[in-house]
XYZ file of N, CA, C and O in Angstrom:
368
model
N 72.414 -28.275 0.047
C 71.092 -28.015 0.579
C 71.242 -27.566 2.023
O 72.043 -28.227 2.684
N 70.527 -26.416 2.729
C 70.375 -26.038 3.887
C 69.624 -27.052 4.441
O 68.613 -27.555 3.951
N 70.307 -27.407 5.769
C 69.800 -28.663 6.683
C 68.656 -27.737 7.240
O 67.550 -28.274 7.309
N 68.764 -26.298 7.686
C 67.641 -25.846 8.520
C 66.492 -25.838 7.547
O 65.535 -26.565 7.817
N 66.459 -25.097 6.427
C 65.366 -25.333 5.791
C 64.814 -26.333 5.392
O 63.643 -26.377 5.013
N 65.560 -27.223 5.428
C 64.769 -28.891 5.352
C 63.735 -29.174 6.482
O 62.598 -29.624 6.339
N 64.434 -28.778 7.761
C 63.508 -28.895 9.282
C 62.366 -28.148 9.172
O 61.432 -28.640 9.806
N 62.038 -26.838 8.422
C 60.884 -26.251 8.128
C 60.088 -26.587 8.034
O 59.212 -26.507 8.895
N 59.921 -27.350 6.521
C 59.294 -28.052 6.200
C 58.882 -29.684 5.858
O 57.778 -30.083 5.489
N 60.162 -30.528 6.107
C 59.795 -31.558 5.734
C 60.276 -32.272 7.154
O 60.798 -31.636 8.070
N 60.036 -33.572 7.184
C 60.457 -34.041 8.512
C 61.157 -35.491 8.000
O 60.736 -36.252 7.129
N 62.139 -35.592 8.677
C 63.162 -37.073 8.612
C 63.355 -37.386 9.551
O 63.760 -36.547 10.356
N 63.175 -38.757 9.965
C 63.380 -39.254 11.181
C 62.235 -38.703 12.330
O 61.013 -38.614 12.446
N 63.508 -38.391 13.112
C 62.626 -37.838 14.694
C 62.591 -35.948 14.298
O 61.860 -35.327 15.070
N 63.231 -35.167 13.313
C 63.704 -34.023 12.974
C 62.951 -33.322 12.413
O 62.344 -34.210 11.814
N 62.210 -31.917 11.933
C 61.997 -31.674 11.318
C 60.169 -31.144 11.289
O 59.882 -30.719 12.409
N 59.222 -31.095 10.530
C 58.181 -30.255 11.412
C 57.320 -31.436 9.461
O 57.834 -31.818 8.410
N 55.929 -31.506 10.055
C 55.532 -32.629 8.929
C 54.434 -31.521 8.171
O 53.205 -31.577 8.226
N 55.167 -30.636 7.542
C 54.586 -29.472 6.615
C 54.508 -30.407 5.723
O 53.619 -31.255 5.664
N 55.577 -30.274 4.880
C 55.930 -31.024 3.804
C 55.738 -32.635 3.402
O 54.914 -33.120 4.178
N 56.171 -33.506 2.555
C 56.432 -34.861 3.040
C 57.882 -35.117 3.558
O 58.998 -34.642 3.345
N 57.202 -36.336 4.535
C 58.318 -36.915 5.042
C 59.362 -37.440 4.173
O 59.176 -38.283 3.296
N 60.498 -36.879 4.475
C 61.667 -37.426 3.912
C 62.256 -39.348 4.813
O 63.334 -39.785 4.410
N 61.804 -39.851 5.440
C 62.911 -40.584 6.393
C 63.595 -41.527 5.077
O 64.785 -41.747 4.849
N 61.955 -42.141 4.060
C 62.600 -43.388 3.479
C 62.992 -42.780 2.271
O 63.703 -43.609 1.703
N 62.899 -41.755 1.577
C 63.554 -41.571 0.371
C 64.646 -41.936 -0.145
O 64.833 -41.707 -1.340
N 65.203 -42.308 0.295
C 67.090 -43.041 -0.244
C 66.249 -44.783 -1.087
O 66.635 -45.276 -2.147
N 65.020 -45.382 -0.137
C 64.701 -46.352 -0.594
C 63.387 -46.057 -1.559
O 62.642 -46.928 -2.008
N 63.296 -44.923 -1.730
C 62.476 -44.579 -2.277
C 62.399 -44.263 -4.282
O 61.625 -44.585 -5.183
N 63.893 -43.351 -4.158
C 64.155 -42.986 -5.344
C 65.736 -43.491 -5.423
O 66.372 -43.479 -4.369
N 66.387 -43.935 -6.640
C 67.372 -44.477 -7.190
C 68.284 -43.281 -7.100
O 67.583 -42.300 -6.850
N 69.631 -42.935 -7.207
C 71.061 -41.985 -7.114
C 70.542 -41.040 -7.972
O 70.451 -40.006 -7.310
N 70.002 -40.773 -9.536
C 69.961 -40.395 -10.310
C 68.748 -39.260 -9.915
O 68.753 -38.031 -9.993
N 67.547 -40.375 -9.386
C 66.246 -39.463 -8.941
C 66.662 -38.542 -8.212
O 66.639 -37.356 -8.544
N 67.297 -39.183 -6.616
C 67.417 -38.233 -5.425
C 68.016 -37.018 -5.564
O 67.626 -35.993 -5.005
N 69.424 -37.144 -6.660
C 70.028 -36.218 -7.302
C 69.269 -34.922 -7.841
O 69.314 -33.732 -7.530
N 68.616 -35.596 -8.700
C 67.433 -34.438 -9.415
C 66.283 -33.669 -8.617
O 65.866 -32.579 -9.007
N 65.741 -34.380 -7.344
C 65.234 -33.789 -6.478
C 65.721 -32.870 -5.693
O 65.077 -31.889 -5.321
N 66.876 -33.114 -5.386
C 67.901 -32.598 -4.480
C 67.851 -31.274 -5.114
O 67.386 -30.322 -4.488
N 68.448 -31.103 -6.714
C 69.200 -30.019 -7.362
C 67.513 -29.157 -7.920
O 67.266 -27.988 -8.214
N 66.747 -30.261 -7.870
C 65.156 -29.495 -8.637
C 64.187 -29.749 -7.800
O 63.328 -30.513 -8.240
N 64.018 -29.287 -6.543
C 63.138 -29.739 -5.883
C 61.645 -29.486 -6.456
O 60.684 -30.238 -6.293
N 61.658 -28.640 -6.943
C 60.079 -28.300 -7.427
C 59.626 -29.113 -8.779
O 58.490 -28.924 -9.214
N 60.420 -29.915 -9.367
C 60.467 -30.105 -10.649
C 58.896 -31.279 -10.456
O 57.981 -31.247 -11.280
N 58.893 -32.166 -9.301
C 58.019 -33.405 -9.396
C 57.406 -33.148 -8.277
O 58.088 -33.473 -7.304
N 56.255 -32.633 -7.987
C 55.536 -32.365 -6.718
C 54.755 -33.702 -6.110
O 54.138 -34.621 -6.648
N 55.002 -33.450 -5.053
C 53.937 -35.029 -4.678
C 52.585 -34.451 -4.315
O 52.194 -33.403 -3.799
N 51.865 -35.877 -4.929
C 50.373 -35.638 -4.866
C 49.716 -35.055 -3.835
O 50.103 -35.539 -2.771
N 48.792 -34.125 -3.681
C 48.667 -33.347 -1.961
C 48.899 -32.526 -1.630
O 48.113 -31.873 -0.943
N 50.477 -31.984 -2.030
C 51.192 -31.336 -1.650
C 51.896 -30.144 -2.829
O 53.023 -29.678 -2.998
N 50.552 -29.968 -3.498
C 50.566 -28.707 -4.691
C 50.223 -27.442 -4.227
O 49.187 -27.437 -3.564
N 50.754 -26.407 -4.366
C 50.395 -24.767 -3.544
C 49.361 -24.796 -4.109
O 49.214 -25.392 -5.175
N 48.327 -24.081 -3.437
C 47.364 -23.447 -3.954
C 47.389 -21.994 -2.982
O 47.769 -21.797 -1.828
N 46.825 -21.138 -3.979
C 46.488 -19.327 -3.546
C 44.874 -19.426 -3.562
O 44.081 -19.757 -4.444
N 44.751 -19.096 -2.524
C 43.000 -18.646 -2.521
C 42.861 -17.312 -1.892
O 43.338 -16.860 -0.852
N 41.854 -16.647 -3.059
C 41.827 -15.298 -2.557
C 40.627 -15.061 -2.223
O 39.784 -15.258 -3.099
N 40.055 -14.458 -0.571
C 39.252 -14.388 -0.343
C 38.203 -13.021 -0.999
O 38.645 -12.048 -1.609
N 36.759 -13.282 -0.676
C 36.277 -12.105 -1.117
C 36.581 -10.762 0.098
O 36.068 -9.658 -0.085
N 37.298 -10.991 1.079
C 37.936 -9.654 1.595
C 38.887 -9.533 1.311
O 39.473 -9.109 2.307
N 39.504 -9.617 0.581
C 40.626 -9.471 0.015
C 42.416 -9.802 0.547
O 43.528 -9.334 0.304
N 41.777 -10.961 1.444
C 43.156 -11.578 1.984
C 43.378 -12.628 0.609
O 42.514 -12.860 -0.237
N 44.854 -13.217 0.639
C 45.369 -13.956 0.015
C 46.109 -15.115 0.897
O 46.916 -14.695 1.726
N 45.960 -16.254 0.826
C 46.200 -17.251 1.665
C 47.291 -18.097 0.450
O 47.447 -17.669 -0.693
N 47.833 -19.107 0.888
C 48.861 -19.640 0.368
C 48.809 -20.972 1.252
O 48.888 -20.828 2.472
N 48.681 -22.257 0.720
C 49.017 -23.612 1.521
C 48.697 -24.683 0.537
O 48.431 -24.521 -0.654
N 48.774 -26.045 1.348
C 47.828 -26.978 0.994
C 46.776 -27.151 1.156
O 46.350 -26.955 2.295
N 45.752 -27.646 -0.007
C 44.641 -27.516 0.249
C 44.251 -29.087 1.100
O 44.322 -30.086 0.384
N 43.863 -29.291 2.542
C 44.205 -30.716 3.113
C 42.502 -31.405 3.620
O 42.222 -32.512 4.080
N 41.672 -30.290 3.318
C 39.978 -30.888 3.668
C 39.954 -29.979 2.167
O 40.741 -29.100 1.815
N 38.453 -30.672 1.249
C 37.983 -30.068 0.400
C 36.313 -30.070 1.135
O 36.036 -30.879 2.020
N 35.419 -29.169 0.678
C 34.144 -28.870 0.830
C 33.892 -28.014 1.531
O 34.348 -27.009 0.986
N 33.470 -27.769 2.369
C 32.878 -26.242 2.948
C 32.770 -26.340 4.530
O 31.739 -26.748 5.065
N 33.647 -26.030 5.093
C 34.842 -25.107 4.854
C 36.430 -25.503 3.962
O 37.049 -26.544 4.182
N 36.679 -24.919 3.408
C 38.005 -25.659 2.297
C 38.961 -25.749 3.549
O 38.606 -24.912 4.379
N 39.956 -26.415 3.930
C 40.697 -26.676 4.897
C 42.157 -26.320 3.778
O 42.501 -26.954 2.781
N 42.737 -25.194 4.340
C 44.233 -24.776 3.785
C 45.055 -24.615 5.028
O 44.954 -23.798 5.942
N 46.188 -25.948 4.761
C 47.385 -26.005 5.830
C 48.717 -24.980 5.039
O 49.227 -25.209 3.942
N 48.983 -24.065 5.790
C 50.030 -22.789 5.380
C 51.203 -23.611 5.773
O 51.213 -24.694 6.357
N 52.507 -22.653 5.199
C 54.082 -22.921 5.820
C 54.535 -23.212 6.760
O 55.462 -24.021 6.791
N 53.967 -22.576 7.981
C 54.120 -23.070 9.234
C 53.122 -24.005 10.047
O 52.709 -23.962 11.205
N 52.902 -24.862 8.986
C 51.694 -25.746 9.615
C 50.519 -25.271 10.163
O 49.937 -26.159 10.786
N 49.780 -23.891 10.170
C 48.519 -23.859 10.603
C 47.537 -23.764 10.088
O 47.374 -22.826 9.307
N 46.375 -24.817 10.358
C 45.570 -24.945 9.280
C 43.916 -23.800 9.291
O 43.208 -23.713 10.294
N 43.667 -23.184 8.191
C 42.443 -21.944 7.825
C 41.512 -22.732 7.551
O 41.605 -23.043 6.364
N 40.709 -23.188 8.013
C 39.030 -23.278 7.348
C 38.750 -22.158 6.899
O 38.959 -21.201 7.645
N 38.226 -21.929 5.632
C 37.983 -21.026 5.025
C 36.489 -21.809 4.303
O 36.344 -22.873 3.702
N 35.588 -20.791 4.670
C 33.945 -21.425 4.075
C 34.272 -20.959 2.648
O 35.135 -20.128 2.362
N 33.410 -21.651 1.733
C 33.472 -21.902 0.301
C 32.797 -20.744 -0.019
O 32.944 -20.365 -1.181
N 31.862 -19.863 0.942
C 31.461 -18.052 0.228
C 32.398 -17.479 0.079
O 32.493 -16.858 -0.979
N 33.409 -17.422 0.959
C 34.561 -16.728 1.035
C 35.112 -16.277 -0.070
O 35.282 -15.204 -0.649
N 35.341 -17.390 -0.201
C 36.322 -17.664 -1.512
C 36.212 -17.119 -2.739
O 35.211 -17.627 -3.244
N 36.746 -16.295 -3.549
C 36.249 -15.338 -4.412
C 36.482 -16.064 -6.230
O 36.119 -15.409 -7.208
């Protein structure tokens, strides 16, 4: 696994940027077998929250994040952590 792309998105310890979930306690989290399978399948078990969603506006941008406020304005946190209020007309 690339250590930099881990810092992208997920954060351990003091390291890392809190896009993603925090990694610090996972070793106490998941058993040799789990961490393994996460490690080699990261996408395989998504944590709750933290499911992509695409919203395409009615101008025809396409956004990509978590969706982290629901209602109007929908709150979508992107890759590099910045978060779009996007009003619920928008939204196509």
């Amino acid at each position: 696994m690339d250590h930099d792309k881990v810092e992208v998105c997920h954060r351990c310890g003091d390291e890392g940027k809190s896009i993603g979930p925090d990694l610090s306690d996972i070793g106490r989290k998941l058993d040799h077998t789990r961490l393994l399978d996460s490690i080699l399948n990261p996408s395989a078990a998504i944590t709750f929250g933290y499911e992509s969603w695409l919203i395409a506006t009615k101008d025809g941008r396409l956004l990509t994040g978590f969706v982290i406020g629901e209602g109007d304005p929908i709150l979508l946190k992107d890759v590099e952590g910045q978060q779009h209020p996007i009003p619920a007309k928008q939204v196509e």
